[in-house]
């Protein structure tokens, strides 16, 4: 599947492809593109000039955050407006199929006809749009900065002249790369072991509203999102690591990749819902809003935390598919040897 | 298990026992006691003077509502205060067992430290306590009324001189009573078939906040509780019908009774949570409350609707235990013949 004959040339080809994509799509930088490069630098750093790889990975992470913020706020806005529109919906639903035991019924949101809904909607829209506009300006500024141009130069270097630790590298690809992939999977398993996963797998566990962990601050009580964020980072890293060595693994990589993509989607959903919940809570701290507006924002806040609980539940239920598959613990990665 | 030799004497003994309990415990009237008498009159009405049975059942239902309201408000108050206290809790939890993957973590509610919590708590406490006080007065007034004394007289009659349709009744108990019990189970199954049960059995189905059925009114959008209320009524009726003929069934009645009791508990929980949710929404319509208070009430409202969804989920998951047991469709009730 590849012409690479050494670990170095396989890694080089992977990074060159990603760097090429980065340069071709400028100035539309894609999150996945940045993350794939950063992930490879992190996972396969042992083959590369260590300081260079660490610095580039850090700069890519910063860039990813700056450039990704506009889209993140855009998705948050869509999510919050969808939540409030659904909560206030009073439209007749399509009658359910008899198989579901449904007689035709109306789909009515908890806040249908609530007098606070229009103002709450407008307030969230204004605040998140403002944050998105600021992120837009920051993105444009970043794209015109000397820092960004220096980074683009380094990406060019990545494509043409990768700073390898061992320039005469001729190690077997499987021998040199697969243990690093295995390590990312093991780190992922260790992070997941820190989660309250059994409870997450129990539906309606009250974690969404009643049992957030972490420390209370005046701004937020939701810092138990941190361990979940770490698992999210590591799921992405594991996914990109397996993708990078897919030429070595062929079809054996398909099922684990499918699972890792699914976990990534679930964890992104819970992260976005958690951020949306904080945005709703923040909007409710706006001075001089009406009680009706605040009430609606309270329901939206709870609704988004419920989304967090639902996504974590889905993760808790589906994690055993990977955990019990042997892909985390065992020499499946060596099969291709 | 009983000396009854005819259907009429078995029913008479059952009603006499319940009427005796009613008279002995006056003026502390128990809901279950009233419901058992009403249920027997409804289920086995064919053996009784029809007009008399219908009228007494209706009067018992009214009495049950008037006398039960005080306790219902008391339970609602306990539920709402428990909800807000848990939502605002910021206490360190006991570290979870390692088996749950828990490092010691804090149990922090979504509203921990929220400035609106104390006023929202006081407001709900005041409003529900006021409703409970009114229900208390209504109960005392009812207990002193001519209507109540007339009803107590009829209960005395029930114990001593049951108005049977056929006074020389000597029908076989199983033949005369069990078909009526089977009919209550079938009516229950028909009501359950009207519920969106497959969806309820899917966790996090968004029904709690996004897909209430029924019609929107300025006061409430929660009228999809109605079909669930009907199932609740019929679960109780089925339970009391099986209890009434337990002398005929012996051990065969134990498992269905256990299931029916469990369903009754779940449906009571969802009914109480739905009523508590409406109370929180009502409190939020109080004029001149602060936005912080309203926000907290919005979260409490959502929390109680989530309880409704969770209880319905539990019912949806456990209903097949009865539905697939054969107890609803099949001649198990004839086995004792």
mmCIF file with all atom_site columns, N, CA and C in Angstrom, chain A residues 214-236:
data_model
loop_
_atom_site.group_PDB
_atom_site.id
_atom_site.type_symbol
_atom_site.label_atom_id
_atom_site.label_alt_id
_atom_site.label_comp_id
_atom_site.label_asym_id
_atom_site.label_entity_id
_atom_site.label_seq_id
_atom_site.pdbx_PDB_ins_code
_atom_site.Cartn_x
_atom_site.Cartn_y
_atom_site.Cartn_z
_atom_site.occupancy
_atom_site.B_iso_or_equiv
_atom_site.pdbx_formal_charge
_atom_site.auth_seq_id
_atom_site.auth_comp_id
_atom_site.auth_asym_id
_atom_site.auth_atom_id
_atom_site.pdbx_PDB_model_num
ATOM 1  N N  . UNK A 1 214 ? -15.198 17.967 40.675 1.00 0.00 ? 214 UNK A N  1
ATOM 2  C CA . UNK A 1 214 ? -14.352 19.152 40.585 1.00 0.00 ? 214 UNK A CA 1
ATOM 3  C C  . UNK A 1 214 ? -14.660 20.168 41.651 1.00 0.00 ? 214 UNK A C  1
ATOM 4  N N  . UNK A 1 215 ? -14.111 21.326 41.469 1.00 0.00 ? 215 UNK A N  1
ATOM 5  C CA . UNK A 1 215 ? -14.165 22.361 42.481 1.00 0.00 ? 215 UNK A CA 1
ATOM 6  C C  . UNK A 1 215 ? -15.131 23.449 42.039 1.00 0.00 ? 215 UNK A C  1
ATOM 7  N N  . UNK A 1 216 ? -15.800 24.010 43.017 1.00 0.00 ? 216 UNK A N  1
ATOM 8  C CA . UNK A 1 216 ? -16.727 25.083 42.713 1.00 0.00 ? 216 UNK A CA 1
ATOM 9  C C  . UNK A 1 216 ? -15.965 26.399 42.600 1.00 0.00 ? 216 UNK A C  1
ATOM 10 N N  . UNK A 1 217 ? -16.215 27.141 41.550 1.00 0.00 ? 217 UNK A N  1
ATOM 11 C CA . UNK A 1 217 ? -15.700 28.501 41.458 1.00 0.00 ? 217 UNK A CA 1
ATOM 12 C C  . UNK A 1 217 ? -16.901 29.393 41.206 1.00 0.00 ? 217 UNK A C  1
ATOM 13 N N  . UNK A 1 218 ? -16.740 30.693 41.398 1.00 0.00 ? 218 UNK A N  1
ATOM 14 C CA . UNK A 1 218 ? -17.889 31.570 41.142 1.00 0.00 ? 218 UNK A CA 1
ATOM 15 C C  . UNK A 1 218 ? -18.342 31.488 39.689 1.00 0.00 ? 218 UNK A C  1
ATOM 16 N N  . UNK A 1 219 ? -17.431 31.157 38.774 1.00 0.00 ? 219 UNK A N  1
ATOM 17 C CA . UNK A 1 219 ? -17.793 31.147 37.353 1.00 0.00 ? 219 UNK A CA 1
ATOM 18 C C  . UNK A 1 219 ? -18.412 29.825 36.921 1.00 0.00 ? 219 UNK A C  1
ATOM 19 N N  . UNK A 1 220 ? -17.952 28.756 37.535 1.00 0.00 ? 220 UNK A N  1
ATOM 20 C CA . UNK A 1 220 ? -18.339 27.465 36.984 1.00 0.00 ? 220 UNK A CA 1
ATOM 21 C C  . UNK A 1 220 ? -18.186 26.371 38.025 1.00 0.00 ? 220 UNK A C  1
ATOM 22 N N  . UNK A 1 221 ? -19.064 25.378 37.914 1.00 0.00 ? 221 UNK A N  1
ATOM 23 C CA . UNK A 1 221 ? -18.927 24.223 38.790 1.00 0.00 ? 221 UNK A CA 1
ATOM 24 C C  . UNK A 1 221 ? -18.667 22.986 37.942 1.00 0.00 ? 221 UNK A C  1
ATOM 25 N N  . UNK A 1 222 ? -18.231 23.186 36.728 1.00 0.00 ? 222 UNK A N  1
ATOM 26 C CA . UNK A 1 222 ? -18.280 22.085 35.785 1.00 0.00 ? 222 UNK A CA 1
ATOM 27 C C  . UNK A 1 222 ? -16.910 21.526 35.423 1.00 0.00 ? 222 UNK A C  1
ATOM 28 N N  . UNK A 1 223 ? -15.981 21.611 36.370 1.00 0.00 ? 223 UNK A N  1
ATOM 29 C CA . UNK A 1 223 ? -14.624 21.219 36.026 1.00 0.00 ? 223 UNK A CA 1
ATOM 30 C C  . UNK A 1 223 ? -14.420 19.705 36.012 1.00 0.00 ? 223 UNK A C  1
ATOM 31 N N  . UNK A 1 224 ? -15.481 18.932 36.281 1.00 0.00 ? 224 UNK A N  1
ATOM 32 C CA . UNK A 1 224 ? -15.296 17.492 36.109 1.00 0.00 ? 224 UNK A CA 1
ATOM 33 C C  . UNK A 1 224 ? -15.244 17.154 34.631 1.00 0.00 ? 224 UNK A C  1
ATOM 34 N N  . UNK A 1 225 ? -15.416 18.163 33.785 1.00 0.00 ? 225 UNK A N  1
ATOM 35 C CA . UNK A 1 225 ? -15.260 17.914 32.358 1.00 0.00 ? 225 UNK A CA 1
ATOM 36 C C  . UNK A 1 225 ? -13.808 17.625 31.998 1.00 0.00 ? 225 UNK A C  1
ATOM 37 N N  . UNK A 1 226 ? -12.863 17.998 32.893 1.00 0.00 ? 226 UNK A N  1
ATOM 38 C CA . UNK A 1 226 ? -11.439 17.845 32.569 1.00 0.00 ? 226 UNK A CA 1
ATOM 39 C C  . UNK A 1 226 ? -11.007 16.426 32.231 1.00 0.00 ? 226 UNK A C  1
ATOM 40 N N  . UNK A 1 227 ? -11.278 15.434 33.090 1.00 0.00 ? 227 UNK A N  1
ATOM 41 C CA . UNK A 1 227 ? -10.851 14.075 32.720 1.00 0.00 ? 227 UNK A CA 1
ATOM 42 C C  . UNK A 1 227 ? -11.473 13.594 31.415 1.00 0.00 ? 227 UNK A C  1
ATOM 43 N N  . UNK A 1 228 ? -12.685 14.032 31.147 1.00 0.00 ? 228 UNK A N  1
ATOM 44 C CA . UNK A 1 228 ? -13.313 13.667 29.877 1.00 0.00 ? 228 UNK A CA 1
ATOM 45 C C  . UNK A 1 228 ? -12.593 14.331 28.704 1.00 0.00 ? 228 UNK A C  1
ATOM 46 N N  . UNK A 1 229 ? -12.129 15.571 28.937 1.00 0.00 ? 229 UNK A N  1
ATOM 47 C CA . UNK A 1 229 ? -11.397 16.262 27.884 1.00 0.00 ? 229 UNK A CA 1
ATOM 48 C C  . UNK A 1 229 ? -10.094 15.528 27.575 1.00 0.00 ? 229 UNK A C  1
ATOM 49 N N  . UNK A 1 230 ? -9.439  15.029 28.634 1.00 0.00 ? 230 UNK A N  1
ATOM 50 C CA . UNK A 1 230 ? -8.194  14.296 28.404 1.00 0.00 ? 230 UNK A CA 1
ATOM 51 C C  . UNK A 1 230 ? -8.446  13.025 27.583 1.00 0.00 ? 230 UNK A C  1
ATOM 52 N N  . UNK A 1 231 ? -9.516  12.322 27.927 1.00 0.00 ? 231 UNK A N  1
ATOM 53 C CA . UNK A 1 231 ? -9.835  11.120 27.155 1.00 0.00 ? 231 UNK A CA 1
ATOM 54 C C  . UNK A 1 231 ? -10.111 11.487 25.697 1.00 0.00 ? 231 UNK A C  1
ATOM 55 N N  . UNK A 1 232 ? -10.810 12.605 25.487 1.00 0.00 ? 232 UNK A N  1
ATOM 56 C CA . UNK A 1 232 ? -11.095 13.052 24.127 1.00 0.00 ? 232 UNK A CA 1
ATOM 57 C C  . UNK A 1 232 ? -9.791  13.276 23.350 1.00 0.00 ? 232 UNK A C  1
ATOM 58 N N  . UNK A 1 233 ? -8.863  14.012 23.971 1.00 0.00 ? 233 UNK A N  1
ATOM 59 C CA . UNK A 1 233 ? -7.555  14.260 23.335 1.00 0.00 ? 233 UNK A CA 1
ATOM 60 C C  . UNK A 1 233 ? -6.879  12.950 22.968 1.00 0.00 ? 233 UNK A C  1
ATOM 61 N N  . UNK A 1 234 ? -6.919  12.009 23.887 1.00 0.00 ? 234 UNK A N  1
ATOM 62 C CA . UNK A 1 234 ? -6.209  10.753 23.648 1.00 0.00 ? 234 UNK A CA 1
ATOM 63 C C  . UNK A 1 234 ? -6.914  9.847  22.641 1.00 0.00 ? 234 UNK A C  1
ATOM 64 N N  . UNK A 1 235 ? -8.233  9.950  22.575 1.00 0.00 ? 235 UNK A N  1
ATOM 65 C CA . UNK A 1 235 ? -8.949  9.206  21.528 1.00 0.00 ? 235 UNK A CA 1
ATOM 66 C C  . UNK A 1 235 ? -8.523  9.710  20.157 1.00 0.00 ? 235 UNK A C  1
ATOM 67 N N  . UNK A 1 236 ? -8.458  11.033 20.018 1.00 0.00 ? 236 UNK A N  1
ATOM 68 C CA . UNK A 1 236 ? -8.038  11.593 18.726 1.00 0.00 ? 236 UNK A CA 1
ATOM 69 C C  . UNK A 1 236 ? -6.610  11.175 18.400 1.00 0.00 ? 236 UNK A C  1
#
